[in-house]
Coordinates of C-alpha atoms in Angstrom, one line a residue:
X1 CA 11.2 6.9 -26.8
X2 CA 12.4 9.8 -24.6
X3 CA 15.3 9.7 -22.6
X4 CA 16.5 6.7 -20.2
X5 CA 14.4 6.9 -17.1
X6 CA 15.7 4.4 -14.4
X7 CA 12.6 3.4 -11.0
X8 CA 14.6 2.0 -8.1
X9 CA 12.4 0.1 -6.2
X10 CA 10.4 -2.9 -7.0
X11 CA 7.2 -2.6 -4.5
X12 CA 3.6 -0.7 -5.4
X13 CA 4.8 2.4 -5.8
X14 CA 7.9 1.8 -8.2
X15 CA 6.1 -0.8 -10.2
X16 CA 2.9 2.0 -10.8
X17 CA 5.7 4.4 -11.8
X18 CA 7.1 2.5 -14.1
X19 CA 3.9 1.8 -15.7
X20 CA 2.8 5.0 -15.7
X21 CA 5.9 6.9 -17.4
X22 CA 6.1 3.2 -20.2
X23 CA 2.6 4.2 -21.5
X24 CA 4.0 8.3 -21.5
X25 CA 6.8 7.1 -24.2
X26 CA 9.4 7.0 -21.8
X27 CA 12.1 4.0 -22.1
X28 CA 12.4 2.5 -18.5
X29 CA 14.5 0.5 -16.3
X30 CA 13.6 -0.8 -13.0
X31 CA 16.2 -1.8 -10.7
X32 CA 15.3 -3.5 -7.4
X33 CA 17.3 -5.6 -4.8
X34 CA 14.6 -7.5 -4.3
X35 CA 11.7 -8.4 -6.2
X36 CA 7.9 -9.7 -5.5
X37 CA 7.4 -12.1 -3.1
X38 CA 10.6 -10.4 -1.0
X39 CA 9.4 -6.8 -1.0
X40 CA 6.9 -5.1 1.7
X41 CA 4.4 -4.7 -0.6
X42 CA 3.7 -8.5 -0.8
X43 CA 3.3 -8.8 2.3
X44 CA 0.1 -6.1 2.6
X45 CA -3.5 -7.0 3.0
X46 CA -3.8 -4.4 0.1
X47 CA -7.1 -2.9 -0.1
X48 CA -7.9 1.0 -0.9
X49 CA -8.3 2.3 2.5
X50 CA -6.5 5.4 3.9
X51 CA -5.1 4.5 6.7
X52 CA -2.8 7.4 8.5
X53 CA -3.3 9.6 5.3
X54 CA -4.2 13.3 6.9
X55 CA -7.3 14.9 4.8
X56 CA -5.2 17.3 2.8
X57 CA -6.1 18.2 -0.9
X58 CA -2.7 16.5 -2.1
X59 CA -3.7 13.0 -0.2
X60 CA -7.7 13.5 -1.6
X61 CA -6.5 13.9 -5.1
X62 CA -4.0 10.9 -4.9
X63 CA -6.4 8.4 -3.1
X64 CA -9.2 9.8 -5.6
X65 CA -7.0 9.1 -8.5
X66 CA -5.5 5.8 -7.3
X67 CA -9.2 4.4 -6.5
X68 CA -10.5 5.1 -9.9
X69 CA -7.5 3.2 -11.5
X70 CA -8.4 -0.1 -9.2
X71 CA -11.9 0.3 -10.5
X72 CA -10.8 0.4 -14.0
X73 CA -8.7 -2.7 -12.7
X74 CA -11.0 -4.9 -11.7
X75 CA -13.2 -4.5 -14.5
X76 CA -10.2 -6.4 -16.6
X77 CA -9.2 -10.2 -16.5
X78 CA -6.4 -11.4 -14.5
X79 CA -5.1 -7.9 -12.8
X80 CA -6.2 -9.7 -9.4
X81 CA -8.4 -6.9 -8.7
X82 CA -11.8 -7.1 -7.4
X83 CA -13.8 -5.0 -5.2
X84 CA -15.2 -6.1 -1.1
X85 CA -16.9 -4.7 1.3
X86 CA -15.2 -3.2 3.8
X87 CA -16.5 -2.6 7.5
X88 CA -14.5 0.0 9.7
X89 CA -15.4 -0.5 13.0
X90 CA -15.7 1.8 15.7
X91 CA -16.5 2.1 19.5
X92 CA -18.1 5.3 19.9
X93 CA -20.4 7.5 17.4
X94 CA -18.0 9.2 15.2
X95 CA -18.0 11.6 12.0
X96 CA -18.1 10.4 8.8
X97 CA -14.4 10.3 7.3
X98 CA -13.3 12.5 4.4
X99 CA -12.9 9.3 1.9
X100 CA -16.3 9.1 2.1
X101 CA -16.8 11.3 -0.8
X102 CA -14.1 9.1 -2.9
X103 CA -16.0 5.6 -3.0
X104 CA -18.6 4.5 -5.0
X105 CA -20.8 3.3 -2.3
X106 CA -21.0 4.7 1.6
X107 CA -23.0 4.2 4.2
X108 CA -23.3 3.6 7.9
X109 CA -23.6 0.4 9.4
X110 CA -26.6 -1.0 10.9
X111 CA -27.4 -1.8 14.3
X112 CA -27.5 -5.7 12.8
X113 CA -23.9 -5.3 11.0
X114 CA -22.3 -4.4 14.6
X115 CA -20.2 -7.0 16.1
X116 CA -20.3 -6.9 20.2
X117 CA -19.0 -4.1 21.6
X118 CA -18.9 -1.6 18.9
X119 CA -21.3 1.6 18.2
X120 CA -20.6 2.6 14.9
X121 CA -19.0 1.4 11.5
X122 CA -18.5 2.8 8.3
X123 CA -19.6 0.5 5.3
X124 CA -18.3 0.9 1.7
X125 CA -17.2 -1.0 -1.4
X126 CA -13.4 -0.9 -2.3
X127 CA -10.9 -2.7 -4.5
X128 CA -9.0 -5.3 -3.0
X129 CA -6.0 -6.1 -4.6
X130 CA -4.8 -9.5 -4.0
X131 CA -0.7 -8.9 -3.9
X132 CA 0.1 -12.8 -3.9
X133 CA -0.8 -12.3 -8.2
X134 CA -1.4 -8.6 -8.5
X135 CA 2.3 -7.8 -7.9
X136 CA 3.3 -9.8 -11.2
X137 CA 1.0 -8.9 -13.0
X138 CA 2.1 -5.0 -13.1
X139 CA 5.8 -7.2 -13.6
X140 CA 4.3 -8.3 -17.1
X141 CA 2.7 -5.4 -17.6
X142 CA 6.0 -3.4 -17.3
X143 CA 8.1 -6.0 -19.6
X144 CA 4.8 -6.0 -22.3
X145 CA 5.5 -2.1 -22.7
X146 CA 9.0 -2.3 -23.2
X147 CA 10.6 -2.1 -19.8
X148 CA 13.3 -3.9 -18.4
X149 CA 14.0 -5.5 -14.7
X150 CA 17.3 -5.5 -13.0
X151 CA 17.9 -7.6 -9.7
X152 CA 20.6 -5.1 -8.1
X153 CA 21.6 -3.7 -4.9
X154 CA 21.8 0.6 -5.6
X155 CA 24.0 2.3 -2.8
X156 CA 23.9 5.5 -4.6
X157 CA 22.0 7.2 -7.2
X158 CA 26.0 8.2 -8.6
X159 CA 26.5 4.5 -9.0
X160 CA 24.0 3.5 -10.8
X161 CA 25.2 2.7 -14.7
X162 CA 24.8 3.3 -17.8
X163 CA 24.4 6.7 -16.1
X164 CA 20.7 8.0 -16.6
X165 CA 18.8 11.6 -17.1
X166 CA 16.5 10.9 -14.3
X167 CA 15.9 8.6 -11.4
X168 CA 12.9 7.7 -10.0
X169 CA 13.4 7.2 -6.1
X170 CA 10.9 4.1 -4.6
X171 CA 13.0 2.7 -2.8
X172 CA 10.7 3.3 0.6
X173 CA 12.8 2.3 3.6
X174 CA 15.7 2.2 1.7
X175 CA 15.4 5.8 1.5
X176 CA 17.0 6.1 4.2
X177 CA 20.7 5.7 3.2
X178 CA 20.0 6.0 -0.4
X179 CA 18.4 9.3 -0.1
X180 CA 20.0 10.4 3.4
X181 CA 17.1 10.6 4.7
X182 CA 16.7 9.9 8.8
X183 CA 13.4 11.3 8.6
X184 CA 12.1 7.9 7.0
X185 CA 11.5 5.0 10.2
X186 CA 10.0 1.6 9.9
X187 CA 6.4 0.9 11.1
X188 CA 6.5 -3.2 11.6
X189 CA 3.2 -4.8 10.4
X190 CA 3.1 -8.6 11.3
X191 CA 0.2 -10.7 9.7
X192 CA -1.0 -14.4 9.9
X193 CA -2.0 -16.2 6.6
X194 CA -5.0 -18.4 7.3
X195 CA -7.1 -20.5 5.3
X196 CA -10.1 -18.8 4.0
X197 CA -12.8 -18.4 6.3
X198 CA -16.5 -18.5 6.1
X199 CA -16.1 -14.7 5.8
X200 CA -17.1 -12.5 2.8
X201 CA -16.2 -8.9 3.7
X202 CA -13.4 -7.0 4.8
X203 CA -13.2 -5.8 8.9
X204 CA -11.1 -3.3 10.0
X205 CA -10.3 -1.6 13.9
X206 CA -7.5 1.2 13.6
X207 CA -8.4 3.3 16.4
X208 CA -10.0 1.0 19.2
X209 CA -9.1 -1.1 22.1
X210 CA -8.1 -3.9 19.5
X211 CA -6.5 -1.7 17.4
X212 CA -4.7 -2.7 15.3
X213 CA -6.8 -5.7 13.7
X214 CA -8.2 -6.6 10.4
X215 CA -9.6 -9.2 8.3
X216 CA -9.1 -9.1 4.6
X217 CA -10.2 -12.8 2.3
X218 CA -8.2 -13.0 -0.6
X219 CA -8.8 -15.5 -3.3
X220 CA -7.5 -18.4 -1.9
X221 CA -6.7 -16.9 1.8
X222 CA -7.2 -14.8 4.1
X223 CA -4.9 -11.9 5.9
X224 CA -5.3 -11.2 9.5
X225 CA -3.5 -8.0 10.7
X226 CA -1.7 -6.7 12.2
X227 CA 0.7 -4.4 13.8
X228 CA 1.8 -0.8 13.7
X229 CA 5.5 -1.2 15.6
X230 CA 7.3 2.6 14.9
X231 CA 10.9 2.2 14.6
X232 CA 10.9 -1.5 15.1
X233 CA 13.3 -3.2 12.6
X234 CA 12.5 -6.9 13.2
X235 CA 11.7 -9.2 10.5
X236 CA 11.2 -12.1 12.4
X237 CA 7.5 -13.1 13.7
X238 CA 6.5 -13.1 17.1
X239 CA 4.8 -15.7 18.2
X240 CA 2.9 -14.2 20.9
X241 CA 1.9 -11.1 18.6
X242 CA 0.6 -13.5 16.1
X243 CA -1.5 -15.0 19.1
X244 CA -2.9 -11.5 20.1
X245 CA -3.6 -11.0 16.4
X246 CA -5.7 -13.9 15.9
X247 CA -7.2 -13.0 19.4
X248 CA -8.4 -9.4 18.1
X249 CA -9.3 -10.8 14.4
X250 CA -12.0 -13.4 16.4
X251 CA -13.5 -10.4 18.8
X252 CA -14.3 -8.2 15.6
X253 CA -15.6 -10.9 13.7
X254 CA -16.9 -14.2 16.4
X255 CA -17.6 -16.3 12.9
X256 CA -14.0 -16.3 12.3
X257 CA -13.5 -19.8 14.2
X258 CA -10.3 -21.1 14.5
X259 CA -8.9 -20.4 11.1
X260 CA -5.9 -22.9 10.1
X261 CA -2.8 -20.8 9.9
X262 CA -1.2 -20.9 6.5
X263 CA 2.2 -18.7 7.2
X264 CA 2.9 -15.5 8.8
X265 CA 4.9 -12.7 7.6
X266 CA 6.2 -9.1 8.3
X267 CA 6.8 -5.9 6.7
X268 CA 8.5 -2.5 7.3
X269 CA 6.2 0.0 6.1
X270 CA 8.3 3.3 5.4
X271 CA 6.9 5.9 7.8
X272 CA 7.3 9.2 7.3
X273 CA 5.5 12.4 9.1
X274 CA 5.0 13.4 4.9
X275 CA 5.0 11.6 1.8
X276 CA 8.0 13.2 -0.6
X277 CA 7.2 13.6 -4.0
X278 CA 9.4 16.0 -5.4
X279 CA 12.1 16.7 -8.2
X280 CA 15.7 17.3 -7.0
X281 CA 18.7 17.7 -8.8
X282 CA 21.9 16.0 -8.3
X283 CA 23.9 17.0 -10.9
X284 CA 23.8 18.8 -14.5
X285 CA 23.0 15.2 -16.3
X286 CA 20.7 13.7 -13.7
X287 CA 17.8 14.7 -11.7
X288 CA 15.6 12.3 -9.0
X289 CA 12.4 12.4 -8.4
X290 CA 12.0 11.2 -4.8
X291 CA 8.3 9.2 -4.2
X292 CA 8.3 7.7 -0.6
X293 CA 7.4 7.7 2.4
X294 CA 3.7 6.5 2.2
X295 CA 3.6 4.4 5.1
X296 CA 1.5 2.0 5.3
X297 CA -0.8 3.8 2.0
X298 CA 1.0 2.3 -0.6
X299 CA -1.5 0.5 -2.1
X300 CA -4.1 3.6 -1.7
X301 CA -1.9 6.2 -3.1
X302 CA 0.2 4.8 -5.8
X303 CA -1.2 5.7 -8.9
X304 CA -2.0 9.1 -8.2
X305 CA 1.2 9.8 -7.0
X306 CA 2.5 7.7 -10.5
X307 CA 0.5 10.7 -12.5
X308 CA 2.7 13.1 -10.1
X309 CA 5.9 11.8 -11.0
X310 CA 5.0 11.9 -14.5
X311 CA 4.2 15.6 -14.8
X312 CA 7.8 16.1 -12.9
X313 CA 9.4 13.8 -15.3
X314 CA 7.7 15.9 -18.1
X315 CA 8.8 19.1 -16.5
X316 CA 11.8 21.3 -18.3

């Protein structure tokens, strides 16, 4: 094994890191104050989707690379990945989108496939990862290569013991004191849990009237989204937002009924106007290699930014 390599943070990101640099022979330690159901990750919808990710080579290559790894994914038993079909709905004729060339399948919608008051839609097959079982899975995953996982609060690289030769920074919001980082803001996303409906693809609206409003069925459920509240640090739901959410979910897709509601929950994506990857040293024993920021693209950039952190952790 090479040298002690501790992953602080516990959501999609940390937990593809620390997969990632296991099957590289390093020995790993992940240490999270909160682990899976509690962290933001949990609470996404969670299919490959680039939402907010700007169409620069960096963001291609890590959405490429992340996709390819869920399709290698859902070809496997019990990784709780599968793939959907995903409808992006639109109100006016628009160009196709850059990811187009990432997907297995793309097309434009038909005339037939357009709910009331739309013009245009994207159509395309992506993975769906179903967080409620996905997010232990990559737990086992970690422990059957060797890893370990601490429950612990870090309030600063220094303090973390028995001191390591390189930290892995996930820790997203968190990033904020623990990297001094004011850049890094919340972006609230509320969802409401319902009972799954008699709906078999994915819907999404994220730059319309209704935006923002999606509908993703899960195995057993179904998210209904959502939210994109900048700088909005409340983790309590709203009753009336959940309202207007269900109101939005039912104009996009009429055969949603009245779902039963199952639970509702909230996250704080960590916004930032970049993603930071990159290596920085904070002493002569210990370097960190920062890897948030990803807003609310976790989920669609993880592993490709995993491969990232392992050439830097590779790096003299």
């Amino acid at each position: 094994m090479k040298s002690d390599v501790v992953v602080v943070g516990c959501g999609i990101s940390g937990l593809s890191c620390a997969v990632r640099l296991l099957e590289n022979g390093f020995s790993v330690k992940v240490i999270a104050k909160e682990l899976p159901p509690e962290t933001t990750s949990a609470t996404a919808a969670a299919i490959w989707f680039p939402y907010r990710v700007e169409s620069s080579e960096r963001m291609k290559n890590w959405s490429r690379i992340t996709f390819d790894e869920y399709m290698r994914l859902a070809s496997r038993p019990g990784t709780s990945v599968t793939l959907t079909q995903l409808i992006e709905l639109h109100e006016q004729q628009v160009p196709e989108p850059w990811w187009k060339d990432v997907v297995r399948s793309f097309r434009r919608a038909t005339k037939n496939e357009l709910p009331e008051r739309y013009a245009d839609a994207f159509v395309a097959e992506v993975p769906l990862i179903d967080t409620s079982l996905h997010l232990d899975y990559l737990l086992e995953r970690i422990k059957a290569l060797g890893g370990t996982i601490e429950l612990r609060n870090i309030e600063s690289f220094s303090a973390i013991t028995p001191k390591p030769r390189l930290v892995i920074n996930c820790a997203g919001l968190g990033s904020r004191e623990l990297a001094q980082d004011p850049s890094v803001f919340p972006i609230r996303g509320q969802v409401v849990i319902v009972k799954k409906p008699p709906v078999e693809v994915c819907y999404a609206d994220v730059v319309g009237r209704h935006s923002l409003a999606y509908i993703v069925p899960r195995t057993s459920d179904c998210v209904l989204g959502g939210t994109s509240q900048e700088n909005d640090w409340n983790l309590k739901p709203d009753e009336l937002t959940a309202a207007e959410i269900l109101q939005k979910c039912r104009i996009i897709c009429p055969s949603l009924g009245n779902p039963e509601v199952l639970g509702h929950k909230v996250g704080l994506r960590p916004g930032r106007n970049e993603v930071r990857l990159e290596l920085e040293r904070i002493s002569s024993e210990c370097s960190v290699i920062h890897n948030y920021g990803h807003g609310g693209a976790g989920f669609t950039l993880c592993w490709g930014c995993a491969d990232d952190v392992v050439a830097l952790a590779k790096s003299p």
